[in-house]
Coordinates of C-alpha atoms in Angstrom, one line a residue:
X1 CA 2.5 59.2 20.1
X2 CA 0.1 56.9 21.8
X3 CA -2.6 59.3 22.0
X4 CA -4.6 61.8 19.5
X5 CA -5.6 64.6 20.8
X6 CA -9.6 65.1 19.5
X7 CA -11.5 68.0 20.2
X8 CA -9.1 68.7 23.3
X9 CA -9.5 65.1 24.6
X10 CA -6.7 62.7 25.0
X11 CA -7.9 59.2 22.8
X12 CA -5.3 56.1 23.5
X13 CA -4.3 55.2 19.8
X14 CA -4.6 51.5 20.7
X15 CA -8.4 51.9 21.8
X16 CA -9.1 54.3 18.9
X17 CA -7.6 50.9 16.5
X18 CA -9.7 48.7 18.1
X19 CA -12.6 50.5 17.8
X20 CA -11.9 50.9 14.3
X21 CA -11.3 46.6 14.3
X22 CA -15.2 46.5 16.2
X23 CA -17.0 48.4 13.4
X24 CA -14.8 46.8 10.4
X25 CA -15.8 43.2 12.1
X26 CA -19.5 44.9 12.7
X27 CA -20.0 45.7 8.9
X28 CA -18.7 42.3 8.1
X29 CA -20.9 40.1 10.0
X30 CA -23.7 41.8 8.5
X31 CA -23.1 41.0 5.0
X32 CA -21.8 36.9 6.4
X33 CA -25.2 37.1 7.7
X34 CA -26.7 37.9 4.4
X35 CA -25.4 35.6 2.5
X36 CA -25.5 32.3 5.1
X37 CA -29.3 33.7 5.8
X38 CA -29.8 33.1 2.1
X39 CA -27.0 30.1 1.3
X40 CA -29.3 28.1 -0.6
X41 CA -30.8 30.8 -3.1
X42 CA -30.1 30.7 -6.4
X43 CA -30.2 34.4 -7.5
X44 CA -27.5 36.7 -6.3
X45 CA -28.6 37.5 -2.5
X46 CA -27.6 41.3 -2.5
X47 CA -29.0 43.3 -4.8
X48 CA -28.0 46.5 -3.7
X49 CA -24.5 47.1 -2.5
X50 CA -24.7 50.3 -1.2
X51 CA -28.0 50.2 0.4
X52 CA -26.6 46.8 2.2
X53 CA -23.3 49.0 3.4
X54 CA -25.4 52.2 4.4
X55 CA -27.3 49.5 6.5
X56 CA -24.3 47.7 7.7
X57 CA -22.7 51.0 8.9
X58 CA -26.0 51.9 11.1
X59 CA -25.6 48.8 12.3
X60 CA -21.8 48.8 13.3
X61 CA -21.8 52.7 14.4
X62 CA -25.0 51.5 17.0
X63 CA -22.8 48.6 18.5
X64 CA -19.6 50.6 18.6
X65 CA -21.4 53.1 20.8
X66 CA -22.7 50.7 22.9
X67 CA -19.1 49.4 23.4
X68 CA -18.1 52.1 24.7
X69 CA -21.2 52.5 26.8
X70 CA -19.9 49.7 28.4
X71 CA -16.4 50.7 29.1
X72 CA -14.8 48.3 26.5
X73 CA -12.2 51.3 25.1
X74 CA -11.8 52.5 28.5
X75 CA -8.0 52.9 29.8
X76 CA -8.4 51.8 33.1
X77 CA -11.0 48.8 32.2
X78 CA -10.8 45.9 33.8
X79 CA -8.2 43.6 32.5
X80 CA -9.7 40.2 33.2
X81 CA -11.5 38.5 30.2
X82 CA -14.6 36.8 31.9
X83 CA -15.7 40.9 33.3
X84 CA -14.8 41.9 29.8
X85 CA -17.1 39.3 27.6
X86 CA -19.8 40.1 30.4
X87 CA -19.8 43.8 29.4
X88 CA -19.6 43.1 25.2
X89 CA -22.5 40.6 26.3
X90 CA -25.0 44.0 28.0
X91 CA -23.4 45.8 24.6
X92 CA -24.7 43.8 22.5
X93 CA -27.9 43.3 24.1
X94 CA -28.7 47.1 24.7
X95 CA -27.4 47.0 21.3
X96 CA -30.0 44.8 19.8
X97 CA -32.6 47.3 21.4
X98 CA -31.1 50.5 20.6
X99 CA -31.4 48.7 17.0
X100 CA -35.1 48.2 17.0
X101 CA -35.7 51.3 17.9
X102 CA -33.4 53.1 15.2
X103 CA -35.7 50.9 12.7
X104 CA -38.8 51.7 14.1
X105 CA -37.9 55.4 13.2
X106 CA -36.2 54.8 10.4
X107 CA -37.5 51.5 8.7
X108 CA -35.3 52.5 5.6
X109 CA -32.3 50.8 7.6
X110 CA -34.2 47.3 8.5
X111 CA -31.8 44.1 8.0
X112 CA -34.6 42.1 8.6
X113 CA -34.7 39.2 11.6
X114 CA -33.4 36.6 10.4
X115 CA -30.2 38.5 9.5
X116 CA -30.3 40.9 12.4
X117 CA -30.5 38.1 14.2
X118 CA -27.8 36.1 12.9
X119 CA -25.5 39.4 12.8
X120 CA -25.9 39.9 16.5
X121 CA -24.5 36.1 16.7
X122 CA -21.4 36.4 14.7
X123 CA -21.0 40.2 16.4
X124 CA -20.8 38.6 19.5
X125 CA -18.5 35.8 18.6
X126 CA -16.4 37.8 16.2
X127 CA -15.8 40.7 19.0
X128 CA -15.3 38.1 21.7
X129 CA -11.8 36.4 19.6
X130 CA -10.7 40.1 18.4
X131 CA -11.2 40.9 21.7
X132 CA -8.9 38.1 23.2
X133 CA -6.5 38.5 20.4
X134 CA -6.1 42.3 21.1
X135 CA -5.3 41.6 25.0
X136 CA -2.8 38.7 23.8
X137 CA -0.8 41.1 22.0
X138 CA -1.4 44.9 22.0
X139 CA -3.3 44.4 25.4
X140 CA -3.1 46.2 28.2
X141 CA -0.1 45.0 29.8
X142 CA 2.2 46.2 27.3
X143 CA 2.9 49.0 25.2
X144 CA 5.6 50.1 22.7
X145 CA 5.8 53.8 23.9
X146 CA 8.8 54.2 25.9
X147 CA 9.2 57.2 28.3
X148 CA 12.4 58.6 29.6
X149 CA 11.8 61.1 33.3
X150 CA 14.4 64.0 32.9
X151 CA 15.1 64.0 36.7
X152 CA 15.5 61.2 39.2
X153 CA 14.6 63.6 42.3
X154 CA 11.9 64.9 44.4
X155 CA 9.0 65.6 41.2
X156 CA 10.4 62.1 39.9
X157 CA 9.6 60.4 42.8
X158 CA 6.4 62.2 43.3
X159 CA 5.0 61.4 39.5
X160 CA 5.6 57.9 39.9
X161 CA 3.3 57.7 43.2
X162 CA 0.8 59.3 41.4
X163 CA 1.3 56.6 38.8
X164 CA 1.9 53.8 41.2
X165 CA -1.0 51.5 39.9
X166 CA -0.6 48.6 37.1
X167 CA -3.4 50.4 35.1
X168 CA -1.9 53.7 35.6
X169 CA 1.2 52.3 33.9
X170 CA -0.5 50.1 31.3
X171 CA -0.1 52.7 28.6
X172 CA 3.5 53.3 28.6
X173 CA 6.8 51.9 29.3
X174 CA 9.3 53.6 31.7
X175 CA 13.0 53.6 30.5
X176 CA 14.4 55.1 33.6
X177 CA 14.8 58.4 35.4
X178 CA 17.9 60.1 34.6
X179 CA 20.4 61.5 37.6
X180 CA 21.1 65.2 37.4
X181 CA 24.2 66.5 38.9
X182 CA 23.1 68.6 42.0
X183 CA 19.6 66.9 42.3
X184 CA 18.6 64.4 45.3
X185 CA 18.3 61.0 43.6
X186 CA 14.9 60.0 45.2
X187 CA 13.8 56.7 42.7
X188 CA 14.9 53.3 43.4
X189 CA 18.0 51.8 42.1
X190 CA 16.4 50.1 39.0
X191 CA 15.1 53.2 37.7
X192 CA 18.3 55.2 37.8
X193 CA 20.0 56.3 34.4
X194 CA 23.4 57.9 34.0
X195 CA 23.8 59.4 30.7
X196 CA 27.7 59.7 29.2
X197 CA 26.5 60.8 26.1
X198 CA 24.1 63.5 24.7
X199 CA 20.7 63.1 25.5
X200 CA 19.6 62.8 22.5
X201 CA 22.0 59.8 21.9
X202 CA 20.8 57.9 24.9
X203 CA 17.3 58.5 24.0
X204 CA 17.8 57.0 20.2
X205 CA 20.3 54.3 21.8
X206 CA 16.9 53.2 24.2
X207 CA 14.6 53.5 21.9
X208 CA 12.8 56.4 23.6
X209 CA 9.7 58.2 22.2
X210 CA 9.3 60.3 24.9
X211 CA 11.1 62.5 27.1
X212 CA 9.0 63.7 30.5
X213 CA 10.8 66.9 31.9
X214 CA 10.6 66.2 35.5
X215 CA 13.6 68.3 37.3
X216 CA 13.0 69.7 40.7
X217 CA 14.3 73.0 39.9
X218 CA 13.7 74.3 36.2
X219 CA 15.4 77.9 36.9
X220 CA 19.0 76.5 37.2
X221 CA 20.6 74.0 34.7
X222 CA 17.7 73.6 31.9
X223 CA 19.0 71.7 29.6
X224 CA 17.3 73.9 26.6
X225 CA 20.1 72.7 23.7
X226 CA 19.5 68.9 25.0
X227 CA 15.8 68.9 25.0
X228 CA 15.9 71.3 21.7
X229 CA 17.8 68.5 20.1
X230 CA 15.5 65.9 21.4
X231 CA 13.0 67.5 19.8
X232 CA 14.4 67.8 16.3
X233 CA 15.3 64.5 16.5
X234 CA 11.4 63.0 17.0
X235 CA 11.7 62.6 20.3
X236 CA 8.4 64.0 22.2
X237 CA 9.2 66.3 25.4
X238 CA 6.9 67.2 27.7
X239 CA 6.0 68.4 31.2
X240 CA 5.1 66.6 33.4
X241 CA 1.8 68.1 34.4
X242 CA 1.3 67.6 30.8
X243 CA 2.3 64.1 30.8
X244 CA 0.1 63.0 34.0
X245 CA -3.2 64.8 32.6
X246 CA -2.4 62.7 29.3
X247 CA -2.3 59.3 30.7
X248 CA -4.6 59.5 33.3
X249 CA -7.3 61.7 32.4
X250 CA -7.0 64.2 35.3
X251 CA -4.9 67.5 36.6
X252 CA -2.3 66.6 39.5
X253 CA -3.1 69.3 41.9
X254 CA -0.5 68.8 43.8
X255 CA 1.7 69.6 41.0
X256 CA 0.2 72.7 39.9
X257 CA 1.7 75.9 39.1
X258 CA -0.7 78.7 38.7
X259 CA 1.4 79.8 35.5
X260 CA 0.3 76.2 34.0
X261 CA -3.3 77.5 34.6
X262 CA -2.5 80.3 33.1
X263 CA -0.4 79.7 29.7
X264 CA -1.8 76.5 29.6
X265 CA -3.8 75.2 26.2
X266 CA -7.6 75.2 27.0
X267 CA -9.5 76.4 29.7
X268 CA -11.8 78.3 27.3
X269 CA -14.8 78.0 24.8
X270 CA -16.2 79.8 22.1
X271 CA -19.3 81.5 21.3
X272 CA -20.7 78.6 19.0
X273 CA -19.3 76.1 21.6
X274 CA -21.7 77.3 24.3
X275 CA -24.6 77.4 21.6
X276 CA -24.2 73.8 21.3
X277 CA -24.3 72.8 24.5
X278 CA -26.8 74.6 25.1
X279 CA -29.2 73.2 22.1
X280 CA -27.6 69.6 23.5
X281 CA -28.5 70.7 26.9
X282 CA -32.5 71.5 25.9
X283 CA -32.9 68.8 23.5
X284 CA -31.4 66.2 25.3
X285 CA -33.9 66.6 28.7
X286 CA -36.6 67.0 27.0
X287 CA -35.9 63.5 25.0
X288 CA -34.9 61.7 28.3
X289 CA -38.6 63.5 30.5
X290 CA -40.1 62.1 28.0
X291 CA -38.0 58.6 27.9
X292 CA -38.2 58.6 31.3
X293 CA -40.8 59.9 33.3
X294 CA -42.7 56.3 34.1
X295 CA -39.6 55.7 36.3
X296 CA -40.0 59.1 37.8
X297 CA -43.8 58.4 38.6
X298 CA -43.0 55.0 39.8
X299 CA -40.4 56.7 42.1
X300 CA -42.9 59.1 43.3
X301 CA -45.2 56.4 44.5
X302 CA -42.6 54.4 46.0
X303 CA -42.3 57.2 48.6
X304 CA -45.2 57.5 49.1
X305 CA -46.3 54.2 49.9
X306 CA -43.3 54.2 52.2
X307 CA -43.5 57.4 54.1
X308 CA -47.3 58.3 53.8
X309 CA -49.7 60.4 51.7
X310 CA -48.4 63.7 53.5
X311 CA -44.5 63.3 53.0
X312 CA -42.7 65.3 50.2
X313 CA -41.6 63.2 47.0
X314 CA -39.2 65.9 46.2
X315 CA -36.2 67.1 47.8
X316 CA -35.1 70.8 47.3
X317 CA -31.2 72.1 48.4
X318 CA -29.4 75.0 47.5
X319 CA -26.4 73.8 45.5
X320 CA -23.2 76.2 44.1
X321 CA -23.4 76.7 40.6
X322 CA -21.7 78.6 37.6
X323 CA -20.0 81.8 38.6
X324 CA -20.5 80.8 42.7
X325 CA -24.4 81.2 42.1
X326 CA -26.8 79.9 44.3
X327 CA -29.4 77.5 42.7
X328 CA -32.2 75.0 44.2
X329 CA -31.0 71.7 42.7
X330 CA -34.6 69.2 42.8
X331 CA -33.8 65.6 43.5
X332 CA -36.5 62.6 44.7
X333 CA -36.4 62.7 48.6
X334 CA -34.2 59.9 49.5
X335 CA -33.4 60.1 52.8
X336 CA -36.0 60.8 55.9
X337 CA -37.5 64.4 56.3
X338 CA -35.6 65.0 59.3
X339 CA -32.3 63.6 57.9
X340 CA -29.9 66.5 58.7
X341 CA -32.2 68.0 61.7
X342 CA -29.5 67.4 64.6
X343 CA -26.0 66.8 62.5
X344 CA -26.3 69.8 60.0
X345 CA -25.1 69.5 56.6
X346 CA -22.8 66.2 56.1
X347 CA -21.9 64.4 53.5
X348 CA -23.4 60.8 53.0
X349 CA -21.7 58.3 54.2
X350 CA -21.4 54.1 53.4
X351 CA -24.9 52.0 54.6
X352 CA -25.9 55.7 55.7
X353 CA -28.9 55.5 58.0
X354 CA -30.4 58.5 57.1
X355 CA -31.4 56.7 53.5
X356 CA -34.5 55.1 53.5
X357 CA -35.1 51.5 51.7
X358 CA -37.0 53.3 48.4
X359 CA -33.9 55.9 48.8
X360 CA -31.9 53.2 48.6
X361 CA -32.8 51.7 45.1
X362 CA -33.3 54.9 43.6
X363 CA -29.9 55.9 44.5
X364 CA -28.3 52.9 43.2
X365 CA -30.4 53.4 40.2
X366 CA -29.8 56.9 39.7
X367 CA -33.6 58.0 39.9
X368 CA -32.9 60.2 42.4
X369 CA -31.1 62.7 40.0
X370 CA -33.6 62.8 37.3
X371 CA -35.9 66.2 38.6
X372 CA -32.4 67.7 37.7
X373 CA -33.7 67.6 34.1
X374 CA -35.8 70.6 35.3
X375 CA -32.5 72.2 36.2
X376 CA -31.1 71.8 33.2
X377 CA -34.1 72.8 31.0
X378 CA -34.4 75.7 33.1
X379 CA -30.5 76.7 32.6
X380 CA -29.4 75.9 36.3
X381 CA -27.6 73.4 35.2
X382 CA -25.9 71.3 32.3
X383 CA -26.2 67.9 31.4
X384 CA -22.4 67.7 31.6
X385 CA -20.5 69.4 33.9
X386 CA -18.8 69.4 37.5
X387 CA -21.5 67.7 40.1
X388 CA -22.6 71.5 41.9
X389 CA -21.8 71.0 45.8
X390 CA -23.5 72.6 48.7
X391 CA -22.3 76.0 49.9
X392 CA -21.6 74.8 53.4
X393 CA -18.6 72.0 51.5
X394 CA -17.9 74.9 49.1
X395 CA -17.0 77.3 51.9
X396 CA -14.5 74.8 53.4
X397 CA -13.7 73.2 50.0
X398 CA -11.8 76.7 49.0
X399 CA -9.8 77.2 52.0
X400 CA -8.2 73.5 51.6
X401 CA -8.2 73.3 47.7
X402 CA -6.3 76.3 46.3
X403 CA -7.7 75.5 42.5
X404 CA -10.9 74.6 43.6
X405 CA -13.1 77.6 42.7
X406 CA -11.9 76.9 38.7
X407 CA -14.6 74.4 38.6
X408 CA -17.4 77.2 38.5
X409 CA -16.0 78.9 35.5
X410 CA -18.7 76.5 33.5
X411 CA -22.1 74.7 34.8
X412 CA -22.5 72.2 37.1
X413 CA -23.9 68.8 34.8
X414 CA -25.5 65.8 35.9
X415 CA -23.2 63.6 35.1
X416 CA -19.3 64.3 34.4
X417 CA -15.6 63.3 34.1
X418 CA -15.9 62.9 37.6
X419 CA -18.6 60.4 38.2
X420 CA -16.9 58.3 35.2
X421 CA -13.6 57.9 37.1
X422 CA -14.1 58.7 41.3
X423 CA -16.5 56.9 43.4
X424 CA -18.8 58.4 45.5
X425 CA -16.9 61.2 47.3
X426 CA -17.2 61.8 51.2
X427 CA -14.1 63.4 52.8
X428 CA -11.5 66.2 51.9
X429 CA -9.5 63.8 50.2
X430 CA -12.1 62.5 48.1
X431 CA -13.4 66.2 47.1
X432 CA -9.2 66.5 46.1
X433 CA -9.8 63.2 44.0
X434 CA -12.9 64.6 42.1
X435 CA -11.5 68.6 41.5
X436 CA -8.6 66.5 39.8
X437 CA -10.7 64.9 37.2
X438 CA -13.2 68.4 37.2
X439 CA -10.2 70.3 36.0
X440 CA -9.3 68.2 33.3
X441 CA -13.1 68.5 32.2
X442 CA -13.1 72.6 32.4
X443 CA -10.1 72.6 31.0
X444 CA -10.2 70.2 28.0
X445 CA -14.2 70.4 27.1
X446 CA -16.1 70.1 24.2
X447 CA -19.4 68.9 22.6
X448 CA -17.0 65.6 21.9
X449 CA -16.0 64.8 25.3
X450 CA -19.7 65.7 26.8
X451 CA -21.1 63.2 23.9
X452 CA -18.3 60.4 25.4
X453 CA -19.4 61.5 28.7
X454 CA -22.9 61.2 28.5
X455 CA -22.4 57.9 26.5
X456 CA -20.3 56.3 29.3
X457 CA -22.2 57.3 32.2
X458 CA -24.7 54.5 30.7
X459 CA -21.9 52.1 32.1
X460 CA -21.5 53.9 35.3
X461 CA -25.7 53.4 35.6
X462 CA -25.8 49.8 34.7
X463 CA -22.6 48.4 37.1
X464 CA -24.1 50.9 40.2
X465 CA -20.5 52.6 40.2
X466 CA -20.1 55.5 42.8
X467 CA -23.5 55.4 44.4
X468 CA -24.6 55.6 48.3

């Protein structure tokens, strides 16, 4: 298959290989640094092999993470190779500080400069040609699992909109849809498959690894012996609810059942799970109050200097949170006092008016959000979790979005699956866009994902993604 499934979250094989290539190359350039720091010594330069390794693995698990910080095993990353060396570039940077740091604490783990600085070098290098290497041939643009649609009608047709972008497609290969006798045939030409043979046959005679159930009407006709035999055989079958959430990362609503809600694996957490999340939850804002609160002080003064001595620095609004409770959610005021005196409650918009110049910055910065620490210190809120909307959009929200009110079966976060993969969202059609992702995150969450979460929305920070 060309995912794992890891603590409920879908992991691309070929991403989960490369990061296993980064860290390999990582401990490697460590120990080339060693010994061309110390070419011209005549005693054996490594006394201590498995002190040099525990060292070398600090040092490679610290890069890897920032890596991924940075989006580099991302899916949907950006394929060109100039934006890519630009974000191993920041990885290795933050890298170099997140580094320090870890030695400060722990001095135990110290390479030394001279080969901390010349591991950085051939990190940078040596990640830069595996990098170009794995796009030349693993890549993105091709991929050896190959996916056959059971059904060439109206659910067909519908799946492959939904899947109608290059990167959507990037992590599979589509054999063909095949024609069902009494079905509509709604795909193009090209895509059509007529099968004369058992279905297992034609799958083994294409090379298929994957079979994606995708009939328009399951009650009549279901081929159980054919996909039964499929099955046997090695061949994968899924949904195709199943399938989408897989390769994208999110829950088609347009394709849900409530019975796929319902019988569905996840959408629940245990006892311990909640425990640690909440320990995660506590620890984790204290750390970053601490880390951060010269930015929040700056911030504070930055308003005022703008709006006067006498003008609020903090901005307080009753947000929707687990269960459809009420909570006041505490953000720095970024838009004027009388922002929403004459329109009501709206959502902000592109170059919005409203937001002030200091509003502006902190918004693209993120600064805004961090008096939501409180909120999640105080148990409002969790660090992870669907972003908590306003009752006003909530009451709407429900009456247009039949699945919308899963989302508060856990706690809003301040950062999620959302904010990684939807930009800022505005309209009805972006709140559809966001619940998508939202119910993949309630559905398929764990102290894993929130870790990858909270890790990645470092990238999201940095490149100003989703902000107004």
């Amino acid at each position: 298959m060309n995912t794992l499934r890891i603590f409920n979250h879908h992991v691309h094989v070929k991403f989960v290989l490369l990061g296993l290539l980064h860290f390999l190359l990582l401990i490697g350039s460590v120990f080339a640094a060693v010994n061309i720091r110390y070419i011209t010594a005549d005693a054996p330069v490594i006394a201590d092999y498995p002190m040099m390794t525990l060292k070398a693995m600090a040092y490679a698990v610290i890069l890897v993470l920032c890596l991924s910080a940075m989006g580099v095993y991302r899916p949907h990353r950006e394929n060109n190779y100039l934006a890519l060396f630009v974000r191993v570039l920041v990885a290795i940077a933050f890298g170099a500080v997140f580094a320090i740091v870890v030695y400060y604490i722990l001095p135990g783990l110290y390479l030394g400069r001279g080969v901390f600085a010349l591991a950085l070098l051939l990190s940078l290098v040596g990640i830069a040609i595996v990098q170009f290497v794995f796009d030349a041939t693993v890549g993105q643009k091709s991929s050896p699992w190959r996916v056959l649609f059971y059904g060439a009608g109206n659910n067909a047709a519908e799946l492959l909109a939904f899947l109608r972008r290059r990167s959507d497609q990037s992590l599979f290969k589509l054999v063909g849809c095949v024609v069902i006798e009494g079905e509509p045939v709604m795909v193009s030409d090209a895509l059509r498959c007529h099968v004369d043979t058992t279905l297992s046959e034609y799958a083994r005679q294409h090379d298929v690894d994957e079979v994606v159930v995708a009939m328009d009407d399951r009650r009549h006709n279901f081929p159980s012996d054919a996909l039964i035999e499929c099955r046997v055989s090695g061949i994968n079958v899924v949904d195709m609810l199943t399938f989408y959430e897989r390769q994208t990362g999110k829950v088609k609503t347009e394709l849900l059942q409530p019975s796929w809600i319902i019988f569905s694996r996840g959408f629940r957490q245990g006892a311990v799970d909640h425990v640690l999340k909440r320990l995660l939850d506590l620890v984790a804002s204290l750390v970053l109050f601490v880390v951060l609160w010269p930015f929040m002080v700056v911030a504070a003064v930055a308003i005022k200097i703008e709006d006067g001595l006498t003008a609020p620095v903090l901005f307080r609004q009753t947000r929707v949170g687990l269960n459809g409770r009420e909570f006041p959610i505490y953000k720095f005021r970024s838009m004027r006092v009388d922002a929403e005196a004459m329109s009501g409650p709206q959502w902000a918009a592109q170059d919005d008016p409203r937001i002030t110049r200091v509003g502006h910055t902190i918004r693209k910065l993120r600064i805004d959000e961090l008096p939501q620490l409180w909120n999640v210190f105080f148990g409002h809120m969790s660090l992870v979790g669907p972003r908590p909307e306003r009752p006003e959009f909530v009451q709407h929200l429900v009456t247009i979005l039949p699945y919308y009110r899963v989302r508060e079966c856990v706690k809003p976060g301040v950062t999620g699956w959302a904010q990684l993969g939807y930009p800022y969202g505005a309209s009805d059609e972006d709140a559809n866009g966001k619940l998508q992702l939202d119910l993949y995150y309630v559905k398929n969450r764990s102290l894993f994902l929130d870790l990858l979460i909270l890790i990645n929305t470092i990238e999201v920070v940095l490149f100003r993604k989703g902000s107004r």
